[in-house]
Tab-separated table of C-alpha atoms in Angstrom:
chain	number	residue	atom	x	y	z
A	4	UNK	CA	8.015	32.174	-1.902
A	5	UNK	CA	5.583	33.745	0.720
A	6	UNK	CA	4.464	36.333	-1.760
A	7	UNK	CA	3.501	34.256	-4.552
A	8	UNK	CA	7.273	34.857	-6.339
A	9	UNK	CA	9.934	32.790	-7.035
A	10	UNK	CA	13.215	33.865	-5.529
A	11	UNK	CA	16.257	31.867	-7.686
A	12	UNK	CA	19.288	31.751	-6.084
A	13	UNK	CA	22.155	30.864	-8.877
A	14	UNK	CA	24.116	27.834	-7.845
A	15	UNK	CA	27.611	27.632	-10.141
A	16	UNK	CA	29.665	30.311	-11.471
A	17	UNK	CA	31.114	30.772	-15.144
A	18	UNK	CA	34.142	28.722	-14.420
A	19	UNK	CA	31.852	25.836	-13.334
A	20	UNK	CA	29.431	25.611	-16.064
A	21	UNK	CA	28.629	22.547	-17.865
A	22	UNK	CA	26.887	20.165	-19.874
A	23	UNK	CA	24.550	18.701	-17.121
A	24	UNK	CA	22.147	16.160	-18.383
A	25	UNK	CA	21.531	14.870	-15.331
A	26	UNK	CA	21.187	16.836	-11.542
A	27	UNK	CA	20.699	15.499	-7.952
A	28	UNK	CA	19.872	17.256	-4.766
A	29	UNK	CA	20.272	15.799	-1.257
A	30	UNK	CA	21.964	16.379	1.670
A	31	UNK	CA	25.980	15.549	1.952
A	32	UNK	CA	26.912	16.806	4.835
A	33	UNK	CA	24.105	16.335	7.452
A	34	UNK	CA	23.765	19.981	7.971
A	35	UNK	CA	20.166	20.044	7.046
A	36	UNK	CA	20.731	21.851	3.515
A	37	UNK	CA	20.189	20.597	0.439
A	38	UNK	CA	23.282	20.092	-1.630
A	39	UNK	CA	23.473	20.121	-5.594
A	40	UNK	CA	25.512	17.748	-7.934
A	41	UNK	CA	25.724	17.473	-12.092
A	42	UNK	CA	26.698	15.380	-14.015
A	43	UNK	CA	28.241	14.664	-16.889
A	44	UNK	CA	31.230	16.250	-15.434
A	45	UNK	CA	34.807	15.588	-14.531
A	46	UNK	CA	34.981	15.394	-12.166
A	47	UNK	CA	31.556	15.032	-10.940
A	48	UNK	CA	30.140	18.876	-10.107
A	49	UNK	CA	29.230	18.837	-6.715
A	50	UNK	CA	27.671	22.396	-4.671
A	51	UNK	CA	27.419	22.290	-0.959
A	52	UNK	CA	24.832	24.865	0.207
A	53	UNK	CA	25.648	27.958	2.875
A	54	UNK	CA	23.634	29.384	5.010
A	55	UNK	CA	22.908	32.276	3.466
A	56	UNK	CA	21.724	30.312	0.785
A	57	UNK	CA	24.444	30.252	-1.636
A	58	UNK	CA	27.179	27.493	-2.836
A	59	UNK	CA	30.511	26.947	-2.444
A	60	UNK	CA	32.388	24.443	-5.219
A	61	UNK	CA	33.118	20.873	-3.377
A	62	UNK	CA	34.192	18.577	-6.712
A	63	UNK	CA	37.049	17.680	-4.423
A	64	UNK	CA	34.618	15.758	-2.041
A	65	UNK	CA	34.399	12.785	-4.316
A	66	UNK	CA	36.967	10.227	-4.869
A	67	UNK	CA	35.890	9.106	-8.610
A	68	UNK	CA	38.509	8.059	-9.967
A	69	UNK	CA	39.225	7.654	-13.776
A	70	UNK	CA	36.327	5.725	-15.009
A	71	UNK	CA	34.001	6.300	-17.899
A	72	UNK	CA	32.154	9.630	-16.512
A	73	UNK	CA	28.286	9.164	-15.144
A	74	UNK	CA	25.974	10.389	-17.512
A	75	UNK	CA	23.898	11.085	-14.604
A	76	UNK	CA	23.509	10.561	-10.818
A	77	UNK	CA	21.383	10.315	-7.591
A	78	UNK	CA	22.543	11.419	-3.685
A	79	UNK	CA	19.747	9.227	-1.887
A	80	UNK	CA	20.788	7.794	2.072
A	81	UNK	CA	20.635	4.141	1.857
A	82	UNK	CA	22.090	3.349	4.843
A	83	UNK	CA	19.718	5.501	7.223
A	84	UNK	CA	22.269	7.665	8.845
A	85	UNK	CA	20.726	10.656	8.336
A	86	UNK	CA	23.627	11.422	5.722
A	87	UNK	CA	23.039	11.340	1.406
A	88	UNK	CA	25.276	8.895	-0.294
A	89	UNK	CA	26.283	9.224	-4.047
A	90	UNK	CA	24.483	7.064	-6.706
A	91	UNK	CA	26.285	7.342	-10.551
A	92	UNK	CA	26.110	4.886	-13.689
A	93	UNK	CA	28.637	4.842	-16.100
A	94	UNK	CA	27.960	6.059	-19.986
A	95	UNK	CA	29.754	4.784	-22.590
A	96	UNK	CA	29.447	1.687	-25.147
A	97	UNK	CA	31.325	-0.979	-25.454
A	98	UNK	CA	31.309	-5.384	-25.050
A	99	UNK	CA	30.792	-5.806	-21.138
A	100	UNK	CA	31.886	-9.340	-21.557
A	101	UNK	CA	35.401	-7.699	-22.329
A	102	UNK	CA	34.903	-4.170	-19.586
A	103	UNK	CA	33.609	-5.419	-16.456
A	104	UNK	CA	33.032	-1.658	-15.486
A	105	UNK	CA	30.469	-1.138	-18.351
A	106	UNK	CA	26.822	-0.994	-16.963
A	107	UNK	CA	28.435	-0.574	-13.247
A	108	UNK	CA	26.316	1.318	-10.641
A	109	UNK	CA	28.248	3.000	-8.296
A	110	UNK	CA	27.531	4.231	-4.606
A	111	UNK	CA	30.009	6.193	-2.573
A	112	UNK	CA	29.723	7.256	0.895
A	113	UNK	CA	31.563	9.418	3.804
A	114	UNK	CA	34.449	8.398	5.238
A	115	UNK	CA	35.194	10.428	8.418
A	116	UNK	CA	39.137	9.728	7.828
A	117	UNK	CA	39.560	10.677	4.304
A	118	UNK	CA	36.781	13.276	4.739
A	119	UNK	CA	35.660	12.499	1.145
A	120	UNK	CA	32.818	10.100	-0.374
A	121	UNK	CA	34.637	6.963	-1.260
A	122	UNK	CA	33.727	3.631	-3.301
A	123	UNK	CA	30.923	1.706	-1.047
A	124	UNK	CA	29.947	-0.474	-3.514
A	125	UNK	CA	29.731	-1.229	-7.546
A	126	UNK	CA	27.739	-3.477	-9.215
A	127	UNK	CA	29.357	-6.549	-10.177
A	128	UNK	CA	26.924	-8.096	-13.400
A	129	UNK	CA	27.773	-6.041	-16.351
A	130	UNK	CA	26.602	-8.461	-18.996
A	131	UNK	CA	23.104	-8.431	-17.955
A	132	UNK	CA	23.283	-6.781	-21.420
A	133	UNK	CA	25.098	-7.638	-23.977
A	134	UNK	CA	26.258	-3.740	-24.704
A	135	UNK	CA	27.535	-1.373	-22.896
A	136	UNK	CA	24.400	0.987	-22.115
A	137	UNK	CA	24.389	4.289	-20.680
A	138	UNK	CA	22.855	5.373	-17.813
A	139	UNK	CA	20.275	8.138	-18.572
A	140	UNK	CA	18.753	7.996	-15.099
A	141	UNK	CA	18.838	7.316	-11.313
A	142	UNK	CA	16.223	6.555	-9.324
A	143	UNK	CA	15.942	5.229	-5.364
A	144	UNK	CA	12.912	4.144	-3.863
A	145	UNK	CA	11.370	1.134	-1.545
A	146	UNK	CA	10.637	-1.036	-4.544
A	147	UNK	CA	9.374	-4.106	-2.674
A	148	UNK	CA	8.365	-2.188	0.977
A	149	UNK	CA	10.704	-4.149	3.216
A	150	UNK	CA	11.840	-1.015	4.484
A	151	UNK	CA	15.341	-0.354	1.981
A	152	UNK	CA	16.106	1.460	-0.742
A	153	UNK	CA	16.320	0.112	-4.268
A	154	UNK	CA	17.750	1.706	-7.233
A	155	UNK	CA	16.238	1.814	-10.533
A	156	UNK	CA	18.179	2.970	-13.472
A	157	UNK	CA	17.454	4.253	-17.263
A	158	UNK	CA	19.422	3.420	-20.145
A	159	UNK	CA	20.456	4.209	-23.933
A	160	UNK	CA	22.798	3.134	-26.983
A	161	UNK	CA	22.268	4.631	-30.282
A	162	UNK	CA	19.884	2.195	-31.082
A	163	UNK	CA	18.971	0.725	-27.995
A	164	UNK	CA	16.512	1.479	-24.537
A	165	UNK	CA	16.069	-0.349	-21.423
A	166	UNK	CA	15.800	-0.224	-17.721
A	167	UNK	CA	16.861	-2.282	-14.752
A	168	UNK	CA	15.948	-2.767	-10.843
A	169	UNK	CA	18.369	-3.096	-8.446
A	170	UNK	CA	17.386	-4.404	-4.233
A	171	UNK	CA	18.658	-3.501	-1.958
A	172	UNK	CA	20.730	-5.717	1.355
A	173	UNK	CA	20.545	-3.537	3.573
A	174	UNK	CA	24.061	-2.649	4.021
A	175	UNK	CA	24.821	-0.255	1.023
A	176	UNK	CA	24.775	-2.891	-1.270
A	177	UNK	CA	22.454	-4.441	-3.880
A	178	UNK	CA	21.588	-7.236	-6.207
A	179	UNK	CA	20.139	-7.448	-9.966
A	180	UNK	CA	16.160	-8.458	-9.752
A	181	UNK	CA	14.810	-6.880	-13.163
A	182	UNK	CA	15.190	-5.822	-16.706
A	183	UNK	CA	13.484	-4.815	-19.276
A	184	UNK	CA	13.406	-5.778	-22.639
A	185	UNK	CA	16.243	-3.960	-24.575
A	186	UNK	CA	14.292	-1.710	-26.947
A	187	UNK	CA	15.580	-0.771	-30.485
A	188	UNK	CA	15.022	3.245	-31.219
A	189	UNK	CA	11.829	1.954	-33.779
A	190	UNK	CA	9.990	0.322	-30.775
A	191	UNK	CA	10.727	2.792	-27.808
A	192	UNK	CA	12.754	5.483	-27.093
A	193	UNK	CA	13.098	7.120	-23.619
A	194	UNK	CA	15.789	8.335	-21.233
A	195	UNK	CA	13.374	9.286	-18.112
A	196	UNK	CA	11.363	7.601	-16.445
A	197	UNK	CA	9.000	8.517	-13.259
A	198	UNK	CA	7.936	5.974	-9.635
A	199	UNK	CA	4.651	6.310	-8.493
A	200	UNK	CA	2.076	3.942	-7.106
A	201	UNK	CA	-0.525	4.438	-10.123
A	202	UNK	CA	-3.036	1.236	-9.086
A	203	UNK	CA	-2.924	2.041	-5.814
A	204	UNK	CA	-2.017	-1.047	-4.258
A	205	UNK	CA	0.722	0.117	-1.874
A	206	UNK	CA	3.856	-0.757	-4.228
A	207	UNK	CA	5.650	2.186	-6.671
A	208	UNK	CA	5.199	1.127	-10.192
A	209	UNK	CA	7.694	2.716	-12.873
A	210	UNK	CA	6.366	5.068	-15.656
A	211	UNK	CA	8.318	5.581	-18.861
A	212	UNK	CA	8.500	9.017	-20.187
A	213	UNK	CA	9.176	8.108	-24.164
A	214	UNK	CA	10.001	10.213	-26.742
A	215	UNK	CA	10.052	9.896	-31.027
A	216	UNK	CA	8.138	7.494	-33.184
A	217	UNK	CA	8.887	3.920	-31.555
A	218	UNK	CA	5.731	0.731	-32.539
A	219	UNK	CA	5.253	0.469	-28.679
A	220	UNK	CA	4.471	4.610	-28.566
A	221	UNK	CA	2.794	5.951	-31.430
A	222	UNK	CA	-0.509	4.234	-33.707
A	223	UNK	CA	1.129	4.434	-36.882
A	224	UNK	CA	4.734	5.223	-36.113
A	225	UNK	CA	6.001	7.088	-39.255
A	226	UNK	CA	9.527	8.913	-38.137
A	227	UNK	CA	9.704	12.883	-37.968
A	228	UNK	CA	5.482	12.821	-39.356
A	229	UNK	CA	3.479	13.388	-36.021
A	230	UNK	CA	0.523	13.987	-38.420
A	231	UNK	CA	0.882	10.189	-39.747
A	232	UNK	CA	1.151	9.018	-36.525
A	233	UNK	CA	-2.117	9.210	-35.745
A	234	UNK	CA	-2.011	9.279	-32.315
A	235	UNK	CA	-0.588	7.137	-29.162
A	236	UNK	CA	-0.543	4.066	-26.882
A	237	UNK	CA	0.022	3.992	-23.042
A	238	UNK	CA	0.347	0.256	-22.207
A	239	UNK	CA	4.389	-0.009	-22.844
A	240	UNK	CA	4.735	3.175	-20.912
A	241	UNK	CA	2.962	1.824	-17.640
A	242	UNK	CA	5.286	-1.175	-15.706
A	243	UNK	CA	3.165	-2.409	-12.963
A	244	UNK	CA	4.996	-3.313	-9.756
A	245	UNK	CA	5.090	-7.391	-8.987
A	246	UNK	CA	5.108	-6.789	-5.460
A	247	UNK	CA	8.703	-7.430	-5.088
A	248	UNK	CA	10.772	-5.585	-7.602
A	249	UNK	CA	10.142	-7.086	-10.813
A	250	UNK	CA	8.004	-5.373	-13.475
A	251	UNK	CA	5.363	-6.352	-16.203
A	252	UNK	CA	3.663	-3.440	-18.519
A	253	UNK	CA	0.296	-3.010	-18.266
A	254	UNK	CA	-1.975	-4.960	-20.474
A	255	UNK	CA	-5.935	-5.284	-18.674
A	256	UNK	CA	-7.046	-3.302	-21.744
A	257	UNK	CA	-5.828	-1.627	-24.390
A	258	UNK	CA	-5.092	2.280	-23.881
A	259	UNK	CA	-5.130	3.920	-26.656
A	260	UNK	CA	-5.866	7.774	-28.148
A	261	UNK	CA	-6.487	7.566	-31.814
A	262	UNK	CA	-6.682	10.806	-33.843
A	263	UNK	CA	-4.495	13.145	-32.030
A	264	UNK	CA	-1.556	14.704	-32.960
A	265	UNK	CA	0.664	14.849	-29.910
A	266	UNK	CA	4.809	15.014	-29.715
A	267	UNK	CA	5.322	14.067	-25.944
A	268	UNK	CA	3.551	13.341	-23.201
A	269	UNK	CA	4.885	13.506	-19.209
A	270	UNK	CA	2.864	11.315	-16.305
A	271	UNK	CA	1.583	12.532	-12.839
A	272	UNK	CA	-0.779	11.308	-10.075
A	273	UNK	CA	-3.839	13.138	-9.210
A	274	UNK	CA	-6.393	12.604	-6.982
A	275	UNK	CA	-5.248	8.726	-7.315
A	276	UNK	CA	-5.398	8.592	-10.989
A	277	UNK	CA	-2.794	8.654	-13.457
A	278	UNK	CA	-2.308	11.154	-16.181
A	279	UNK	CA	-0.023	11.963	-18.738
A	280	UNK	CA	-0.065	16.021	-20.089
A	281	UNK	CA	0.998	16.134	-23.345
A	282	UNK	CA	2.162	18.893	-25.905
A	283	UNK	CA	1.996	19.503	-29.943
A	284	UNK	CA	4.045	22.647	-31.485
A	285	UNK	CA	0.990	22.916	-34.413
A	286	UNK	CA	3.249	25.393	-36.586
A	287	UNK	CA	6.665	25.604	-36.153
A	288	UNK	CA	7.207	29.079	-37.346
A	289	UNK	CA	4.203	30.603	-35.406
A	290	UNK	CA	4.731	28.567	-32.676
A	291	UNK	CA	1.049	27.464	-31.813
A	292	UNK	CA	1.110	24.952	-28.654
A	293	UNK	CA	-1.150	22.776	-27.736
A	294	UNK	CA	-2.052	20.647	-24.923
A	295	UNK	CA	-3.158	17.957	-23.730
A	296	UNK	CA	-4.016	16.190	-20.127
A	297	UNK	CA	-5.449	12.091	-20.471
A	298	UNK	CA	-6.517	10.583	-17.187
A	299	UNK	CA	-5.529	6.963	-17.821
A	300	UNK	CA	-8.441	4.308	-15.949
A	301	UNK	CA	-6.789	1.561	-15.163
């Protein structure tokens, strides 16, 4: 992009198109490229990058297996060897007490024999919900900065939000240090959520990216009426970092924008502050957007 253009370079065919809610890029084959994966898929959509820059099909590279199909996924190296390994959560609903594989995290990595990315390791503690929740997210980040990767994960039922910490050993494989409360759709609503150190004190705190008319969003939370709404709330958005995994959502002060008619609203760090930009579609049949950017004092 030397000359101020972008230059897209089209990664999957006709024959390989899909549904992707959720995309990953990494490096699966230590060649120094970054690889592409989608999911939901089956099996998973995975692209291994040339060097001339295009991609050649690889679904074959992962031994899935038939299991409820990821909603989403992550290639992050947690064991340090320079190679990505494969992070997916299943989707689908259910009574974990009754489907130990409902809520399962699942990491697969290279085996040199097989020459495929088998099952390293699955979570084992389904019924740290009571339903089976779908994962809407992956991410992988030092959560408590002793040097390993944890894995944080989104997730979603009709009627139902949450999100959950995982830390890591060490050695591939984790154990369950935090969840949130389980949300119902009229209190929040959100399937993304963002890591980034917004008080500055050296740990990654976890940033919600909500959506709708959920209590813990909008001011007067009347469904499909942004104008009754009247405006928005940022304290159930913001989860401050404990210092070693576990999470508590801001509450110093209250941080709220009355007055404002805003649909959604996406965070980012700058210049050590947080801010959220935020867009409302004014008329939907001339299309008049506007926007928004609050820098959020902590």
């Amino acid at each position: 992009m030397n000359d101020g253009n972008i230059n897209w370079v089209r990664v999957n065919d006709d024959a390989n198109m899909a549904y992707f809610h959720g995309s990953a890029i990494g490096d699966l084959n230590s060649d120094g490229l970054m690889d592409i994966g989608g999911a939901p898929a089956t099996p998973i959509k995975i692209f291994l990058q040339n060097n001339d820059k295009s991609f050649e099909v690889s679904d074959s590279l992962i031994n899935y297996g038939n299991i409820n199909s990821p909603f989403t996924l992550n290639f992050a190296d947690v064991f340090g060897d320079n190679r990505d390994e494969i992070i997916t959560a299943d989707y689908g609903g259910g009574d974990p007490s009754n489907n130990s594989e409902l809520n399962q995290i699942r990491i697969y990595s290279y085996d040199d024999i097989t020459e495929k990315f088998e099952l390293h390791w699955k979570s084992n503690n389904s019924t740290i919900y009571n339903i089976g929740l779908g994962a809407t997210s992956i991410k992988v980040a030092d959560l408590n900065n002793d040097g390993i990767k944890d894995i944080s994960v989104a997730r979603e039922d009709i009627d139902k939000h949450a999100f959950e910490v995982w830390i890591g050993n060490g050695d591939g494989t984790y154990y369950s240090k935090f969840t949130s409360p389980v949300w119902t759709q009229d209190e929040m609503q959100f399937r993304e959520f963002y890591i980034m150190d917004v008080n500055l004190d050296g740990f990654d705190d976890i940033i919600l990216r909500p959506f709708h008319y959920g209590s813990l969003y909008r001011n007067n939370p009347v469904w499909w009426n942004v104008y009754e709404n009247n405006g928005i709330m940022f304290n159930h958005l913001i989860w401050i970092n404990q210092g070693d995994g576990s999470f508590s959502h801001y509450n110093e002060k209250e941080l709220k924008v009355e007055g404002i008619n805003i649909d959604n609203v996406h965070p980012y760090m700058n210049n050590g502050k947080l801010h959220f930009v935020g867009t409302f579609t004014n008329d939907w049949y001339q299309k008049e957007l506007i926007t928004y950017d609050f820098m959020i004092n902590l």
